[in-house]
Coordinates of C-alpha atoms (C1' of nucleotides) in Angstrom, one line a residue:
Chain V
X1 CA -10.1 38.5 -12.8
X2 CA -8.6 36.3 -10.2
X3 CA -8.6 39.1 -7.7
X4 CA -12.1 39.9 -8.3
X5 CA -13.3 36.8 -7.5
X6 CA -11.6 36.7 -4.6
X7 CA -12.7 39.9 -3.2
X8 CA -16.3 37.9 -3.7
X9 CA -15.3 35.4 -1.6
X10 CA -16.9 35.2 1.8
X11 CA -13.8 33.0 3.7
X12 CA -11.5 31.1 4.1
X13 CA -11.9 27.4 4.5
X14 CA -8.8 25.8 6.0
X15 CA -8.1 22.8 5.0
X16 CA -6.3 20.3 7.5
X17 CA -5.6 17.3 6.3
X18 CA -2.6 13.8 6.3
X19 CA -2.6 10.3 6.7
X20 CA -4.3 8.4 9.0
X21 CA -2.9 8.3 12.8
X22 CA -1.0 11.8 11.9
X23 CA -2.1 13.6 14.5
X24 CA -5.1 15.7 12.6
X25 CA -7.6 16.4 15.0
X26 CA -5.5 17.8 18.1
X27 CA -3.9 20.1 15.9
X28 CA -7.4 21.3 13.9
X29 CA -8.4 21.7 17.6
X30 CA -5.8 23.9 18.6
X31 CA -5.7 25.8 15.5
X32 CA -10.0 26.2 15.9
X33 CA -9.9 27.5 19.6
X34 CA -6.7 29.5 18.0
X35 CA -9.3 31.6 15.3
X36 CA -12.6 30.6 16.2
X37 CA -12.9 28.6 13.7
X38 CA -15.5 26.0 13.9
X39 CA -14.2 21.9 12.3
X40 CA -16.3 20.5 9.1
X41 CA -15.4 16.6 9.3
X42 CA -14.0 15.3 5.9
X43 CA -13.9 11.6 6.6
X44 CA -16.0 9.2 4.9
X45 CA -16.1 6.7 7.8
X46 CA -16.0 8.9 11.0
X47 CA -19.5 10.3 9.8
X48 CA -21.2 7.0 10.6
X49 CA -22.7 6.6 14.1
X50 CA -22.4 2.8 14.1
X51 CA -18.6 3.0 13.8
X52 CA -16.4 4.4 16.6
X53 CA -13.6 2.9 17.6
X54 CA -12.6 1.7 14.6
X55 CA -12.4 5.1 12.6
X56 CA -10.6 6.8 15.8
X57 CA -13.2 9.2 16.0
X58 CA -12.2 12.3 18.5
X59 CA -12.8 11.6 22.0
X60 CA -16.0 14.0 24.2
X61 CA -13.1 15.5 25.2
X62 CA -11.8 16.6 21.8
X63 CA -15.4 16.8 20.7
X64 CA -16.4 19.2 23.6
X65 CA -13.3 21.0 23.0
X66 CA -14.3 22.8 19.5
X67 CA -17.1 23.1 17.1
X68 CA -17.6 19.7 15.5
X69 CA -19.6 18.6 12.1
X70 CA -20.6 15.7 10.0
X71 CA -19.4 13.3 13.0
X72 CA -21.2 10.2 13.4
X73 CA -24.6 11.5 12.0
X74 CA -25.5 9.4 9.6
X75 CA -26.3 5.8 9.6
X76 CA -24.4 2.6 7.6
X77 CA -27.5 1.2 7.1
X78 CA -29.0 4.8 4.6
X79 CA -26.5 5.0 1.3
X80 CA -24.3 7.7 1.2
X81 CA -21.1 8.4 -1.2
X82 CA -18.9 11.8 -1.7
X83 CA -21.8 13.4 -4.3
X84 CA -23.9 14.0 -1.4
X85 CA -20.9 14.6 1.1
X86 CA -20.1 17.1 -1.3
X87 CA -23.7 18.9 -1.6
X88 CA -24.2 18.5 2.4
X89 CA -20.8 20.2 3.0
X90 CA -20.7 23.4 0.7
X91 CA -24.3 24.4 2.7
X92 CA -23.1 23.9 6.1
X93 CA -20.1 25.8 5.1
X94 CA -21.5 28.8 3.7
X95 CA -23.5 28.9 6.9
X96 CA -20.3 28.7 8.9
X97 CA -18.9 31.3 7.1
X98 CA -22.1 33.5 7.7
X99 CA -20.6 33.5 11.6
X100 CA -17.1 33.3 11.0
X101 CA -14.2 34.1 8.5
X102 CA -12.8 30.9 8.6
X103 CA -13.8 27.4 8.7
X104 CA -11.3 24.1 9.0
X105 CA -11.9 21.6 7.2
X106 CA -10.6 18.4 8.4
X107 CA -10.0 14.8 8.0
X108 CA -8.0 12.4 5.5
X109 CA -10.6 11.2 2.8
X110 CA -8.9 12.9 -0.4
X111 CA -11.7 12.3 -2.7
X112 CA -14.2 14.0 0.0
X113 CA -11.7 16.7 -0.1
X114 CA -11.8 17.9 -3.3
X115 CA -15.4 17.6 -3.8
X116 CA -15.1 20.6 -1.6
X117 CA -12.8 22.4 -2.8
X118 CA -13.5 21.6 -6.4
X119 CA -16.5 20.0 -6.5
X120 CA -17.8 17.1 -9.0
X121 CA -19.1 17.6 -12.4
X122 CA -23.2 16.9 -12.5
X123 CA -22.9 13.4 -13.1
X124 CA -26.1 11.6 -11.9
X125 CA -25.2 8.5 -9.1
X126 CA -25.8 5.3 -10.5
X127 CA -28.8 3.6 -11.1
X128 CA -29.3 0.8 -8.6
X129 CA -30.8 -1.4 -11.2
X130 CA -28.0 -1.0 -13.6
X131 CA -25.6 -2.0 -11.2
X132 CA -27.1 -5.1 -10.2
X133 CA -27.2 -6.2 -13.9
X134 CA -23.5 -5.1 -14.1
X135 CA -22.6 -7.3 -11.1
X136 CA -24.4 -10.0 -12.6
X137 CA -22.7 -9.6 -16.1
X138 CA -19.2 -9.4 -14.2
X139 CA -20.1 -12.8 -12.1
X140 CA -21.7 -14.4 -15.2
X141 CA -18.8 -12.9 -18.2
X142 CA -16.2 -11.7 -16.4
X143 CA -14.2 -8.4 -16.3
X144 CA -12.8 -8.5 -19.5
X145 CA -16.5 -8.5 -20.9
X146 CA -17.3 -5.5 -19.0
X147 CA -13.7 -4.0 -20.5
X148 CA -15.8 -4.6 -24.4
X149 CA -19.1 -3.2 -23.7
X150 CA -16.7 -0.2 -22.1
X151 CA -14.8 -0.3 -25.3
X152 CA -18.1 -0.2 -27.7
X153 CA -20.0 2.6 -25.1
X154 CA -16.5 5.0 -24.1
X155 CA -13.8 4.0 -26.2
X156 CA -12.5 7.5 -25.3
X157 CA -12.3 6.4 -21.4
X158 CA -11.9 3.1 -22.3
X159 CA -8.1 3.9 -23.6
X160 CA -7.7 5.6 -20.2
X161 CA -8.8 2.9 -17.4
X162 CA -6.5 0.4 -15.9
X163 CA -8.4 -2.8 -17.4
X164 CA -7.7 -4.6 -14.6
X165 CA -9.8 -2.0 -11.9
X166 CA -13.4 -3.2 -11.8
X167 CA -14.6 -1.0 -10.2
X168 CA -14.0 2.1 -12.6
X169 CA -15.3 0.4 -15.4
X170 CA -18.1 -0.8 -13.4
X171 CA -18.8 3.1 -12.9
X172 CA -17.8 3.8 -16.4
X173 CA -20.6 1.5 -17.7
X174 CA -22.9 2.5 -14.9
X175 CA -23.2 5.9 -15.9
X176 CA -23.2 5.1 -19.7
X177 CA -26.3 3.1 -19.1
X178 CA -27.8 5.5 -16.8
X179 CA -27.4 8.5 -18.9
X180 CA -27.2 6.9 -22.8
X181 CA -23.8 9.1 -22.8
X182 CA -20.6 8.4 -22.6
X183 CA -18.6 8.6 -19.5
X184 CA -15.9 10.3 -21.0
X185 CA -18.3 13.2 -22.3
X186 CA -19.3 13.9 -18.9
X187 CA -16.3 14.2 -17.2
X188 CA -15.5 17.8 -17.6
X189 CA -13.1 17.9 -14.5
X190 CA -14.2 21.8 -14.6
X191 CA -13.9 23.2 -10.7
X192 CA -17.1 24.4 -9.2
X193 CA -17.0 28.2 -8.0
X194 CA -17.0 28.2 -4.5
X195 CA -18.1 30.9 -1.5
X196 CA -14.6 30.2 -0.1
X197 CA -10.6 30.8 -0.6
X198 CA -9.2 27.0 0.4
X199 CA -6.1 26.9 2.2
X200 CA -4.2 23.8 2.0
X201 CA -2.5 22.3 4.9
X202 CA -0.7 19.0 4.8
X203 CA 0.1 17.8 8.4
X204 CA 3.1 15.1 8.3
X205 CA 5.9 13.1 9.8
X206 CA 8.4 11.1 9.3
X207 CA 7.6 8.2 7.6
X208 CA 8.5 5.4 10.4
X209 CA 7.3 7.7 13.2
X210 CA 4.1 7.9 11.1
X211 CA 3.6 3.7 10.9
X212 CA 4.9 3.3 14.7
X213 CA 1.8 5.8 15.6
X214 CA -0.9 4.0 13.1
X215 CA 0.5 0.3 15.3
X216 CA 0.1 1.6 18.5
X217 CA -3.3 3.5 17.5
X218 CA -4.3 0.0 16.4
X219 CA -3.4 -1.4 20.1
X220 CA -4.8 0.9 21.7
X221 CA -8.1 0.6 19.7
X222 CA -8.1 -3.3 20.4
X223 CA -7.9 -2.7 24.0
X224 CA -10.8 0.0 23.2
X225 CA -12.8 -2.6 22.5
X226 CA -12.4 -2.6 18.6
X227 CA -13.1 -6.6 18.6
X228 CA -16.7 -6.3 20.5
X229 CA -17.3 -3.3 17.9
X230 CA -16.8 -4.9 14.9
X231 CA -18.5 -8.2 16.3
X232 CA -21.4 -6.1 16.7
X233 CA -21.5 -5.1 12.7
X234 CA -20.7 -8.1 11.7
X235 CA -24.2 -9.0 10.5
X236 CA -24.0 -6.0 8.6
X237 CA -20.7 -6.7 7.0
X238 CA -22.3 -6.6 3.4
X239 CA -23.2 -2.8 3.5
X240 CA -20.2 0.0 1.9
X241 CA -19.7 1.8 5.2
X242 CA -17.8 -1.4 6.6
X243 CA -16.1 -2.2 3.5
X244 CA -13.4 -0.4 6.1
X245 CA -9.8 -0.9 7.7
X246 CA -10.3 -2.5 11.3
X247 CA -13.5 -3.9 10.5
X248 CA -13.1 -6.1 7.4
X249 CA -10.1 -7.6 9.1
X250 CA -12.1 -8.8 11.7
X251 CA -14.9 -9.8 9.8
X252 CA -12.4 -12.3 8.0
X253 CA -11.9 -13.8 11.8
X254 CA -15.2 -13.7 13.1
X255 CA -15.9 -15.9 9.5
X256 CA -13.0 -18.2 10.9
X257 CA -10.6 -17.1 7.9
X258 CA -7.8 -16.0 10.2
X259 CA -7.1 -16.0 13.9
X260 CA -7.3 -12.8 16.1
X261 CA -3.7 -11.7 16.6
X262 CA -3.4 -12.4 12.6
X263 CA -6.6 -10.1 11.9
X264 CA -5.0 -7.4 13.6
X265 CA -1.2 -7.6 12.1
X266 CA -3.5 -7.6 8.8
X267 CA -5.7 -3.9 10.2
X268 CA -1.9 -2.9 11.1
X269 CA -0.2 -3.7 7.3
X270 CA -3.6 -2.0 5.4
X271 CA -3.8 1.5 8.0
X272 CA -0.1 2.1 6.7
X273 CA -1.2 1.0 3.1
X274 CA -4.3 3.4 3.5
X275 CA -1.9 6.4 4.9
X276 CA 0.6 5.9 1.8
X277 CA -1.9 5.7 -0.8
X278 CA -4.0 9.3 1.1
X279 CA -0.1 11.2 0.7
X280 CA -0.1 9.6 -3.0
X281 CA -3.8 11.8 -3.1
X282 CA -2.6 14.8 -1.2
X283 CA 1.1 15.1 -2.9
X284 CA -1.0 15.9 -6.2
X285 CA -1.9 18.8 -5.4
X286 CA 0.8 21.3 -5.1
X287 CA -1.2 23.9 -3.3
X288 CA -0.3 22.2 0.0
X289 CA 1.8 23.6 2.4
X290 CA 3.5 20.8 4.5
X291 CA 3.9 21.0 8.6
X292 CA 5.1 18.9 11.5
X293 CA 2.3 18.3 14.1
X294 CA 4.1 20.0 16.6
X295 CA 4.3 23.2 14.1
X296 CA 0.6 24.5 15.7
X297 CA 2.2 27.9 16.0
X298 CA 3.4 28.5 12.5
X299 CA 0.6 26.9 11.4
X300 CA -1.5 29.4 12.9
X301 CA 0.7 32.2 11.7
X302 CA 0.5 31.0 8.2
X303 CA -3.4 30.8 8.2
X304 CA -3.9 34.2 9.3
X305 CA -1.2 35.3 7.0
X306 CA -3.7 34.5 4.7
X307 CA -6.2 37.2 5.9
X308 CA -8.1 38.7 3.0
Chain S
rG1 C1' 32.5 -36.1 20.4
rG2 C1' 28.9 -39.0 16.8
rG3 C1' 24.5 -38.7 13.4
rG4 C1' 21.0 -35.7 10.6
rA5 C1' 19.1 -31.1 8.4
rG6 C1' 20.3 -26.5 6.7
rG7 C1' 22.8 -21.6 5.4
rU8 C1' 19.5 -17.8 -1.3
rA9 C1' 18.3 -10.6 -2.0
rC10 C1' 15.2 -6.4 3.9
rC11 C1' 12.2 -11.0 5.9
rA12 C1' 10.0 -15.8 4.6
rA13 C1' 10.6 -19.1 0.8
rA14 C1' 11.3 -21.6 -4.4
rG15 C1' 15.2 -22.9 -7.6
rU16 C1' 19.4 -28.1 -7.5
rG17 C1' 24.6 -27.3 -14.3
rG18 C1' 22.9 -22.9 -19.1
rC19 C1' 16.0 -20.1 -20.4
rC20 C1' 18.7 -16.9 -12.9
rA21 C1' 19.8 -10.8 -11.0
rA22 C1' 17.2 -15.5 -9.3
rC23 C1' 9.5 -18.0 -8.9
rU24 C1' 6.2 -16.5 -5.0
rG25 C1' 4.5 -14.1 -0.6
rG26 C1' 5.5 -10.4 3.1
rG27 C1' 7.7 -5.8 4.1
rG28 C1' 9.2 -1.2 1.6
rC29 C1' 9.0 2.5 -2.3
rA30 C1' 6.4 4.9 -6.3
rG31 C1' 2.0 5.8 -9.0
rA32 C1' -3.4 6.0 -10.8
rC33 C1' -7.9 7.4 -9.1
rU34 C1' -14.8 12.9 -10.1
rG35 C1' -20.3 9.5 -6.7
rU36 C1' -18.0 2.0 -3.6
rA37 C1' -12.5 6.3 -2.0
rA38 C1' -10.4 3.6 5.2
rA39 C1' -12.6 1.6 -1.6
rU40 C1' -10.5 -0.1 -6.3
rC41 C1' -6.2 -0.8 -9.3
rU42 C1' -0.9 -0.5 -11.4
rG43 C1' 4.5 -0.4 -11.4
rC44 C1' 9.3 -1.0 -9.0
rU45 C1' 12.3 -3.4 -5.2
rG46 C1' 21.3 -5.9 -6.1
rA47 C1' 24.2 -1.5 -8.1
rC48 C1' 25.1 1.9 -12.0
rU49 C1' 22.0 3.3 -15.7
rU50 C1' 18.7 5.7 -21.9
rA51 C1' 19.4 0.6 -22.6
rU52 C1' 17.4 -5.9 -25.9
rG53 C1' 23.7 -2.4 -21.6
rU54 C1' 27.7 -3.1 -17.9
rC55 C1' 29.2 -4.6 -13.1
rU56 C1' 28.7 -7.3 -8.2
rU57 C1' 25.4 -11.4 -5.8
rC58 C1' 22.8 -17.1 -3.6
rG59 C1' 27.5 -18.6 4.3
rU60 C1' 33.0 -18.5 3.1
rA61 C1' 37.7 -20.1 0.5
rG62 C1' 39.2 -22.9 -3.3
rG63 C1' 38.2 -26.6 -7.3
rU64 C1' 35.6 -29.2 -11.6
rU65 C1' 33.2 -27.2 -16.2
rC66 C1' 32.8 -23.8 -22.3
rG67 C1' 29.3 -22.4 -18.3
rA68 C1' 27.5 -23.2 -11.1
rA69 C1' 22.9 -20.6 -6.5
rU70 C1' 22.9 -25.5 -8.5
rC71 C1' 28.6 -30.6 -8.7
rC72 C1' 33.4 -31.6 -5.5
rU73 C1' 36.7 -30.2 -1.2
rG74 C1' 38.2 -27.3 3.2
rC75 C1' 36.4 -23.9 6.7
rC76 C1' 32.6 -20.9 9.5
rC77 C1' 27.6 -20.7 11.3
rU78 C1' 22.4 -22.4 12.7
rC79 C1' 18.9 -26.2 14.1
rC80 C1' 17.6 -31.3 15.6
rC81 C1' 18.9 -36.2 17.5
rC82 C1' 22.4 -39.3 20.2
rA83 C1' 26.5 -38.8 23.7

RNA sequence: GGGGAGGUACCAAAGUGGCCAACUGGGGCAGACUGUAAAUCUGCUGACUUAUGUCUUCGUAGGUUCGAAUCCUGCCCUCCCCA
């Protein structure tokens, strides 16, 4: 069965993936020239155009160097969330895979990830008006309100969330009132048949080298320019895209919350927070085969060990 | 040399006789997470451990006390002021 279904398959997408500051795109470089393999971007802030610096995305250079997508083509100013990341991404790839046998996937959003590779169940985004009224119900009530109507609509999911995480119940609710079903009935967590064979690769290192590299990268980005950036989207601060590492730190100091050099100890602490919650994300999923940086040899070896 | 302040776990910092293995924050570690995901949330952080369990901690050496991080004494160290 299995083996049938592979046979169907029409490639191989290569997944390339580790925490922020790892070292991802020079080695997804090498490794593309390496099998002509062109790079799908799977990073939910490097896909804005507005935002450069800040999301340390690859230089001309790199860019120039191999066949780039989903890199700074869309605007923080349209909406955009994994569902659509996840539509957008399967077609581009099964027209890379028309031209070539393998395509790399690359980049550290986990969630983006396995929309990919998995792919969501058909549950509809939420309804804009619904969420306003939730907000409001959250500002007016409070949480543990919203952790009620959640009990009354999905007690099923309502035994699973973590009370305490907005957020999810906000969704919970969202798509309870959107749909007049249950949350919990919708979540199937069935993967999606896919045109591809994933290959997981986990690019890591040491754990202190990891957080010296994530300072330095956020030096370097301050010298960049980072500060002139972010002062730049300031006005825009409101919107999800900048709801970001690097940026919300310095939002907080523009608004006279903190003072510079504070701001960016603070972008520092939450890049290594961010990088230990994405290896949380990839360590889940066993399929991944682990590598140094340095490793592009074997790496390349162990991809086209994988020939079909 | 004289006067003052202080030495608490990785760091900062509460605690000033029992409810203290010790508040809190940072840092670190671990985890959850299917449409906000660079987001949102949770747990642990002296040791051994299944533990409402045992053992070793609050500069150091003694002492007082049924009982001390907390009181007393000596010593060491840090900082400030006067010499």
């Amino acid at each position: 069965m299995t083996a049938t279904l592979t046979m169907n398959k029409r490639g191989t997408l290569v997944v390339i993936t580790g925490a922020t500051g790892v070292g991802k795109t020079d080695t997804s470089i090498k490794v593309s020239q390496a099998i002509d393999a062109p790079i799908v971007s799977c990073d939910s802030r490097q896909i804005f155009k507005e935002m450069r610096i800040g999301t340390a995305v690859p230089s001309d250079e790199q860019l120039a160097a191999a066949e780039h997508h989903f890199i700074r083509c869309r605007s923080i100013f349209e909406p955009y969330n994994c569902g659509q990341y996840e539509k957008e991404a399967i077609e581009l790839i099964d027209k890379l895979l028309q031209r070539h046998s393998h395509v790399i996937l690359t980049g550290g959003s986990g969630l983006y990830i396995d929309a990919v590779t998995r792919g969501f169940d058909p549950i509809p985004p939420a309804d804009d008006n619904v969420r306003t009224m939730l907000a409001a119900k959250l500002e007016r009530e409070g949480l543990a309100s919203l952790s009620e109507m959640l009990a009354r609509l999905d007690p099923d999911y309502a035994g699973l969330v973590d009370h305490h995480n907005r957020q999810r119940i906000m969704r919970a609710l969202e798509v309870c009132l959107t749909t007049g079903r249950p949350y919990s009935s919708l979540r199937k967590g069935e993967s999606r048949e896919r045109n591809f064979v994933p290959l997981f690769i986990l690019i890591d290192r040491p754990r202190a080298e990891l957080y010296r590299r994530i300072d330095q990268r956020v030096d370097a980005m301050i010298s960049e320019g980072l500060v002139d950036e972010a002062r730049g989207l300031h006005p825009f601060s409101h919107l999800n895209a900048l709801r970001t590492v690097g940026y919300s730190e310095l939002f907080d100091h523009f608004d006279g919350l903190c003072d510079l050099d504070t701001a960016i100890e603070l972008i520092k602490r939450n890049s290594r927070r961010y990088a230990k919650r994405q290896l949380t994300w990839f360590r889940r999923n066993p399929e991944y085969k682990t590598f140094s940086p340095d490793d592009t040899e074997q790496i390349i070896a162990y991809i086209t060990s994988h020939k079909q």
